[in-house]
Coordinates of C-alpha atoms in Angstrom, one line a residue:
Chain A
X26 CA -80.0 38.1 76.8
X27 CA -79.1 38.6 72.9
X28 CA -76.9 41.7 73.7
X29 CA -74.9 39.1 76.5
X30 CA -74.3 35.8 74.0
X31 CA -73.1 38.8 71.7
X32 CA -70.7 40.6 74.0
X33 CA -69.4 37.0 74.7
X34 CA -69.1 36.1 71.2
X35 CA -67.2 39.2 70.4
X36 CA -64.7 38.8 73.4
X37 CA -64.2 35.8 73.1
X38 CA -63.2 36.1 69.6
X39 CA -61.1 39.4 70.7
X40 CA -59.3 37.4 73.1
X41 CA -58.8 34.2 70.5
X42 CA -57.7 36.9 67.5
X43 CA -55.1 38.2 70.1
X44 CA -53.9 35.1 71.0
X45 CA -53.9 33.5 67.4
X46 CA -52.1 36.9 66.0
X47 CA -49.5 36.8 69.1
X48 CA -48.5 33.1 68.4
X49 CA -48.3 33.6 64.7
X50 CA -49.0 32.1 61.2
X51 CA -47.0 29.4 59.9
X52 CA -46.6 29.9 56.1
X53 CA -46.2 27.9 53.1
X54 CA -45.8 29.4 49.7
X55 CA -45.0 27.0 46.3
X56 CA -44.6 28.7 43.2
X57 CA -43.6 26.5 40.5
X58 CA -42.3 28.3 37.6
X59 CA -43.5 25.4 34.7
X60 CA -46.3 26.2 32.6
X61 CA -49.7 25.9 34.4
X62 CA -47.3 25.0 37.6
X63 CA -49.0 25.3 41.3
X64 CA -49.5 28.2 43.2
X65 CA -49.7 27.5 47.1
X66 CA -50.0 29.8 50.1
X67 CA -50.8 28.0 53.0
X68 CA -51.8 29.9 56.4
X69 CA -52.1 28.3 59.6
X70 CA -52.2 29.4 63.0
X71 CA -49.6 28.5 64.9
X72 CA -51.4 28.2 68.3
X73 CA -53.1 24.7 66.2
X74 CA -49.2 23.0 65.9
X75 CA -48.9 22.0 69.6
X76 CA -52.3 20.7 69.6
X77 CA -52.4 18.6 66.3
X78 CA -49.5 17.7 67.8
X79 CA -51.6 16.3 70.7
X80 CA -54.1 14.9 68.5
X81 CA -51.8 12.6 66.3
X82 CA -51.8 9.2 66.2
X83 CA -48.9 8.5 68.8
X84 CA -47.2 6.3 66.4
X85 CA -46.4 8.7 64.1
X86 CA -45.5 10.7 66.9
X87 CA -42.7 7.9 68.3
X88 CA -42.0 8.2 64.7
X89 CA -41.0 11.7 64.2
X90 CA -39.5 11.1 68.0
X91 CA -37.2 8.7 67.0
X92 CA -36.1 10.6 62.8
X93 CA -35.5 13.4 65.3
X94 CA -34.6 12.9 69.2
X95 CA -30.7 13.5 68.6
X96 CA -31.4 16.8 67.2
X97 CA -34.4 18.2 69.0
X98 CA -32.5 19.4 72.3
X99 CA -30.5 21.5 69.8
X100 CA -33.4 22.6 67.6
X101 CA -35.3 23.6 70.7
X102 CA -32.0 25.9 72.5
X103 CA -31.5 26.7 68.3
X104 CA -34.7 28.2 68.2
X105 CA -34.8 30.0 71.6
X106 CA -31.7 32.0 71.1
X107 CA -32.5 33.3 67.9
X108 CA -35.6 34.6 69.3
X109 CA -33.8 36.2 71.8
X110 CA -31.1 37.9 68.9
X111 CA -31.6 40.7 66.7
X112 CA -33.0 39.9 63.2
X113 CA -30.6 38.4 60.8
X114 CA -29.6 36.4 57.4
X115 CA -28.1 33.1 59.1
X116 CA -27.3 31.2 56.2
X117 CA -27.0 32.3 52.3
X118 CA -26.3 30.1 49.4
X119 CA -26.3 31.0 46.1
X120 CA -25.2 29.0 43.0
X121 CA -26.5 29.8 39.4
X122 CA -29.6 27.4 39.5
X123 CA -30.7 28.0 43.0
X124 CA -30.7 31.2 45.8
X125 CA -31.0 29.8 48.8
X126 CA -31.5 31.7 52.4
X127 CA -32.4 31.5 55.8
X128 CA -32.9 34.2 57.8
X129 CA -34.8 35.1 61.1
X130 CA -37.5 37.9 61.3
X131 CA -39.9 39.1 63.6
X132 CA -39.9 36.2 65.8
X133 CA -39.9 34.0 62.3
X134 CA -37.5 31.5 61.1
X135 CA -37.7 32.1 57.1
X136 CA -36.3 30.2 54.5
X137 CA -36.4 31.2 51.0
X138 CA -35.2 29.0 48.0
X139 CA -35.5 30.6 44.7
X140 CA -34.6 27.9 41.9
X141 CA -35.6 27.8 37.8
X142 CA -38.2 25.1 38.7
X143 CA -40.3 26.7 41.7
X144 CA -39.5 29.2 44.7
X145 CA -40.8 28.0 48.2
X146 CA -41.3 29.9 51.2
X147 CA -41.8 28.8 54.5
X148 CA -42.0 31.3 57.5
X149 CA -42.2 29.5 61.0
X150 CA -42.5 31.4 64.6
X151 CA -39.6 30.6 66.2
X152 CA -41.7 30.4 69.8
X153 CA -43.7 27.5 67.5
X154 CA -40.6 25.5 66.9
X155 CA -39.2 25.4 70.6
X156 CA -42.8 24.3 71.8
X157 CA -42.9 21.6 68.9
X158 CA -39.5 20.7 70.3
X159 CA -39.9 20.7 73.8
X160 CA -42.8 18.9 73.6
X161 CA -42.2 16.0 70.8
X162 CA -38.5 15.9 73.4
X163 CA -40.9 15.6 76.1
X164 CA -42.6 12.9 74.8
X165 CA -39.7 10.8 73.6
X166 CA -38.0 8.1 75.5
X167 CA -36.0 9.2 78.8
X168 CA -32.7 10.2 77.8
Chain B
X15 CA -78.3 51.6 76.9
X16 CA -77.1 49.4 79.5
X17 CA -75.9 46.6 76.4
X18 CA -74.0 49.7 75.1
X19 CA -72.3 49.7 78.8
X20 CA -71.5 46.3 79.0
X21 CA -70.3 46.2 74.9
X22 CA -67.6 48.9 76.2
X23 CA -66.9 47.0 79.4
X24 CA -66.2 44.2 77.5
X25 CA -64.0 45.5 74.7
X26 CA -62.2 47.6 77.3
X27 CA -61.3 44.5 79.8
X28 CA -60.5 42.7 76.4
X29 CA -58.2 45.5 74.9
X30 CA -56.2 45.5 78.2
X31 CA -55.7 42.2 78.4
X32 CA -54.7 42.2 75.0
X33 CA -52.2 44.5 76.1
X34 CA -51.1 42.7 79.3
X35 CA -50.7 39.5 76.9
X36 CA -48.5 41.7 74.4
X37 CA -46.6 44.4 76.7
X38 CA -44.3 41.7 78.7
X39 CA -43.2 40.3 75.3
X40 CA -42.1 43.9 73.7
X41 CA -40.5 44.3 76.9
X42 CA -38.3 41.5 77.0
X43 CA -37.3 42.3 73.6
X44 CA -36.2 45.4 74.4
X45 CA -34.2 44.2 77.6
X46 CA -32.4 41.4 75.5
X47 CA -31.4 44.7 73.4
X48 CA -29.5 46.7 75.7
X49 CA -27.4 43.7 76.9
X50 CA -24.3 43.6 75.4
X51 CA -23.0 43.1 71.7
X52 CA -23.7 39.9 70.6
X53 CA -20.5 38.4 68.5
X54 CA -20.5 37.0 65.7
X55 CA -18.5 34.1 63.4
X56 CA -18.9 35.0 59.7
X57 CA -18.0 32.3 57.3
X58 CA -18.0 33.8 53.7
X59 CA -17.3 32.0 50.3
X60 CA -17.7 33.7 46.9
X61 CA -16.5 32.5 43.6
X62 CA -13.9 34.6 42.2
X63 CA -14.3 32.9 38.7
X64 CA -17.7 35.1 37.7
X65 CA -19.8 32.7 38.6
X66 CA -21.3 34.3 41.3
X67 CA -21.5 32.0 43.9
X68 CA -22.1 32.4 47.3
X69 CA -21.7 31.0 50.7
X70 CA -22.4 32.9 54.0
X71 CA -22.9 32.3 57.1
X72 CA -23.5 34.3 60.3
X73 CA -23.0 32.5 63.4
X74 CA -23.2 34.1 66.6
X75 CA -21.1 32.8 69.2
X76 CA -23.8 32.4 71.9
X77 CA -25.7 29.9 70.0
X78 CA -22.7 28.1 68.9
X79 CA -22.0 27.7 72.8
X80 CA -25.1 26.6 73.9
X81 CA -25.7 24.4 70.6
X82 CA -22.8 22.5 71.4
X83 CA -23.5 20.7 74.2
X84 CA -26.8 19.8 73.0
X85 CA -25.1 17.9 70.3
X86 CA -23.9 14.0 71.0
X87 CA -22.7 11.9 69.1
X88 CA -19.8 9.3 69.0
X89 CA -17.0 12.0 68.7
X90 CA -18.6 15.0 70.1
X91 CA -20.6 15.4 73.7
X92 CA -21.0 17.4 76.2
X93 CA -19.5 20.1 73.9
X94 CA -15.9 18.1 74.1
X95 CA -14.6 16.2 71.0
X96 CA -12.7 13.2 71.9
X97 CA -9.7 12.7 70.3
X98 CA -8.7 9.3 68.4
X99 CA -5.3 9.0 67.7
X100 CA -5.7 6.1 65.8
X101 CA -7.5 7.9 63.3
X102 CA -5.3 10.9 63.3
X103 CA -2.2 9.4 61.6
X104 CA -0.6 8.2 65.4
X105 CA -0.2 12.7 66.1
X106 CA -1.1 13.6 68.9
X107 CA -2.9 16.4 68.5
X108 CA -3.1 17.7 72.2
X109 CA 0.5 17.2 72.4
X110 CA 1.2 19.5 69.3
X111 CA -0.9 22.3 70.5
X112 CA 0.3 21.6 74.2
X113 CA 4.2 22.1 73.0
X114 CA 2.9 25.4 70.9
X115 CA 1.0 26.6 73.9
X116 CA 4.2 26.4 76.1
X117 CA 7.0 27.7 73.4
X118 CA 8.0 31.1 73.5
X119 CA 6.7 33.3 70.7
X120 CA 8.8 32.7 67.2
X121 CA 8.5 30.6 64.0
X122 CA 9.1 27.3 64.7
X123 CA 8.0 25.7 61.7
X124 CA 9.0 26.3 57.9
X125 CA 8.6 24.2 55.1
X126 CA 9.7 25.8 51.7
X127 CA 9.6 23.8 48.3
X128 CA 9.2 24.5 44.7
X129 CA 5.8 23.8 45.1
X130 CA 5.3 26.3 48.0
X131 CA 5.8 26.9 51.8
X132 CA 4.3 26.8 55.1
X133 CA 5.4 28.6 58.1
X134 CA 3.7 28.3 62.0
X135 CA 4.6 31.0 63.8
X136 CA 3.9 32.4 67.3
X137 CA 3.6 35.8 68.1
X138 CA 2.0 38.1 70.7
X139 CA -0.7 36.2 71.5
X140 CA -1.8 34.8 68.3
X141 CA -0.6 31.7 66.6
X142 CA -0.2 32.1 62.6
X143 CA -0.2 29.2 60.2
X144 CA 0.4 30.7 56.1
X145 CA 0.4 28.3 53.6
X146 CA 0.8 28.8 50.3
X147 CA 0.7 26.3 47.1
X148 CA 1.9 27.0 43.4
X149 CA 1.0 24.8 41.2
X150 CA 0.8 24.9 37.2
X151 CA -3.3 25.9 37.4
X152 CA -3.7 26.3 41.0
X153 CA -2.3 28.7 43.3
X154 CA -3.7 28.6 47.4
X155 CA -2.8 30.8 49.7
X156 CA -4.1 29.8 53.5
X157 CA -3.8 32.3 56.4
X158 CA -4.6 31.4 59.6
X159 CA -4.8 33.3 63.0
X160 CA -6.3 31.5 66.5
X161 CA -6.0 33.4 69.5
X162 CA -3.4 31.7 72.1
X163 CA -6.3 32.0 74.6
X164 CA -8.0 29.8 72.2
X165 CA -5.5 26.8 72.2
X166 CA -5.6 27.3 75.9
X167 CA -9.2 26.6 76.3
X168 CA -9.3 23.7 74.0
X169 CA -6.7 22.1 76.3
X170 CA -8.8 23.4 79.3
X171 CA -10.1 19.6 79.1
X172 CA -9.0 15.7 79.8
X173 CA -6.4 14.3 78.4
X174 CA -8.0 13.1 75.7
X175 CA -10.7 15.1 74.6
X176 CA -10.5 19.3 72.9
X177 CA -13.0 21.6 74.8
X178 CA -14.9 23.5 71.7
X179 CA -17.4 25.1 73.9
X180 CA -14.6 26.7 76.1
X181 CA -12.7 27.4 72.7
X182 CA -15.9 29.5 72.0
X183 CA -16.5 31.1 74.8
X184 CA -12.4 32.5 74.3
X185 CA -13.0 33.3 70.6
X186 CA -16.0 35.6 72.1
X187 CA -14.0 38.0 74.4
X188 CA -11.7 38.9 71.7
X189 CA -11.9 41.9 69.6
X190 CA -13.0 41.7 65.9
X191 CA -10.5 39.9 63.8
X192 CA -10.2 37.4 60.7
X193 CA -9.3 34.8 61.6
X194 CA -8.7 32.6 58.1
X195 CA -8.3 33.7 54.9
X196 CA -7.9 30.8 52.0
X197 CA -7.6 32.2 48.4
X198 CA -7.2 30.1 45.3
X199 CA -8.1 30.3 41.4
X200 CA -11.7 29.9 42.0
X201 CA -13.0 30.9 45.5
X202 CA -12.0 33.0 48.5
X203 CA -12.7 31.8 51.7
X204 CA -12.8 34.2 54.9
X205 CA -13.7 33.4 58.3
X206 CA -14.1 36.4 60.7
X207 CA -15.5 37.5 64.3
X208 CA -17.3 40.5 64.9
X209 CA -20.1 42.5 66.7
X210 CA -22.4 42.4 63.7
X211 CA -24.6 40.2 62.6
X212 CA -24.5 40.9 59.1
X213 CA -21.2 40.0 56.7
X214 CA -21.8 42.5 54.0

């Protein structure tokens, strides 16, 4: 009986490492360059976004909805052709205070500012962002 | 023995459908590979005064063409920009490019002064705008080149309104070419399409 609950434990948690590692990580990384400054690194899965996203209160969801329903039917087509394209820097700015870039990467949207203050990092599956999109469109008024 | 069974008939069924999950995913990735090129708009800016600044941007021309319908607003929808002559200094835009479009190819406009000259000029296929500007501490030099098949897709629309994502989908069948050039004391600007998605 032990040996069953086990096996069951252990494929289910296969089956949810599979599916959390094939979704992806979002990833947030703050490094501010001040004395005794922050260090973040932030790692969650990206298989949670779509269902905090449920879980919200919906008026901060009408919230975000209405900050962003001109732009999410472009963010959402944005973010499903670059999955389809072949890795590449999209954007690169670079003055001499701040390096700025934004690239795409194995499936990830990255952007990269380096600056004299702090250097953030932020690493988003692209998949993530279309389903955010789709679904925050979804939930918006009728067009 | 028979938990040892079942352990390996579990981790086998959950290995391949691991693999069923991942396989359809790898091999769409390779499909979308083997289509054709992909072209690209590279927009470059770099600071010429040793600053070392930096502007680049690498567009490709698919997205641009599906991004732009997604986009409305009061000027631009359905991937058409209206035109407001009002607020264009009473030209008529479409009318310019219409009369360019139609003209046979030649220079048909140069303006030349002490503080430099401008000259449109068609010719085999491509229409050419060069600027240049001296001044005492600034001296621009624009060059401009737009595929005719270009001008003919933005007028592909209404009356009133400039068809950018038919513009696009023109820009994208021609061969890789610069397309402007601006160069002054302090920055050169170069605008180019390609097949790669990198502008080094």
């Amino acid at each position: 009986m032990f040996g069953k609950v086990m096996l069951g434990v252990l494929g289910t948690t296969v089956l949810a490492g599979v599916f959390v590692a094939q979704q992806g990580l979002v990833r947030v990384r703050v490094v501010e360059h001040k004395e005794g400054g922050d260090r973040v690194n932030l790692y969650v899965p990206a298989a949670v976004i779509p269902v905090a996203l449920k879980l919200a209160p919906e008026e901060k969801i009408r919230e975000a909805i209405e900050r962003a329903k001109e732009w999410l039917p472009a963010v959402r087509i944005a973010s499903k052709e670059l999955a389809r394209l072949p890795d590449t820097e999209l954007v690169e700015v670079r003055d001499h205070r701040e390096h700025v870039r934004i690239r795409t990467r194995d499936g990830y949207l990255e952007i990269d500012v380096e600056s004299d203050r702090e250097d953030v990092q932020l690493s988003v599956p692209l998949k993530m962002i279309e389903k955010v999109a789709q679904e925050l469109h979804a939930r918006g008024p009728a067009s | 023995m028979k938990t040892k069974m079942t352990l390996k008939a579990v981790l086998s069924v959950a290995l391949l459908m691991a693999l069923a999950i991942s396989v359809p995913a790898t091999a769409a990735a390779q499909a979308a590979q083997t289509t054709q090129p992909e072209r690209w708009l590279h927009v470059r800016v770099e600071s010429v005064d040793g600053k070392g600044e930096l502007v680049r941007v690498n567009m490709p021309l698919s997205l641009a063409e599906k991004l732009l319908p997604a986009v409305r607003n009061e000027r631009l929808r359905d991937g058409k920009i209206t035109i407001n002559e009002s607020r264009m200094n009473g030209v008529d835009l479409r009318a310019v490019l219409e009369a360019v479009r139609t003209t046979r190819d030649g220079e048909f406009v140069t303006v030349q002064s002490n503080d430099g000259e401008v000259r449109v000029a068609k010719k085999e296929g491509y229409l050419y705008v060069n600027a240049r500007e001296n001044k005492k501490d600034k001296n621009t030099q624009v060059e401009i080149k737009v595929p005719m098949t270009v001008v003919d897709a933005l007028l592909s629309s209404g009356t009133n309104e400039l068809d950018l994502v038919a513009a696009v989908r023109a820009l994208g069948k021609h061969g890789d070419s610069e397309l402007v050039v601006v160069k002054d004391n302090k920055n050169t600007v170069r605008v180019w399409l390609d097949s790669k998605n990198t502008s080094e």
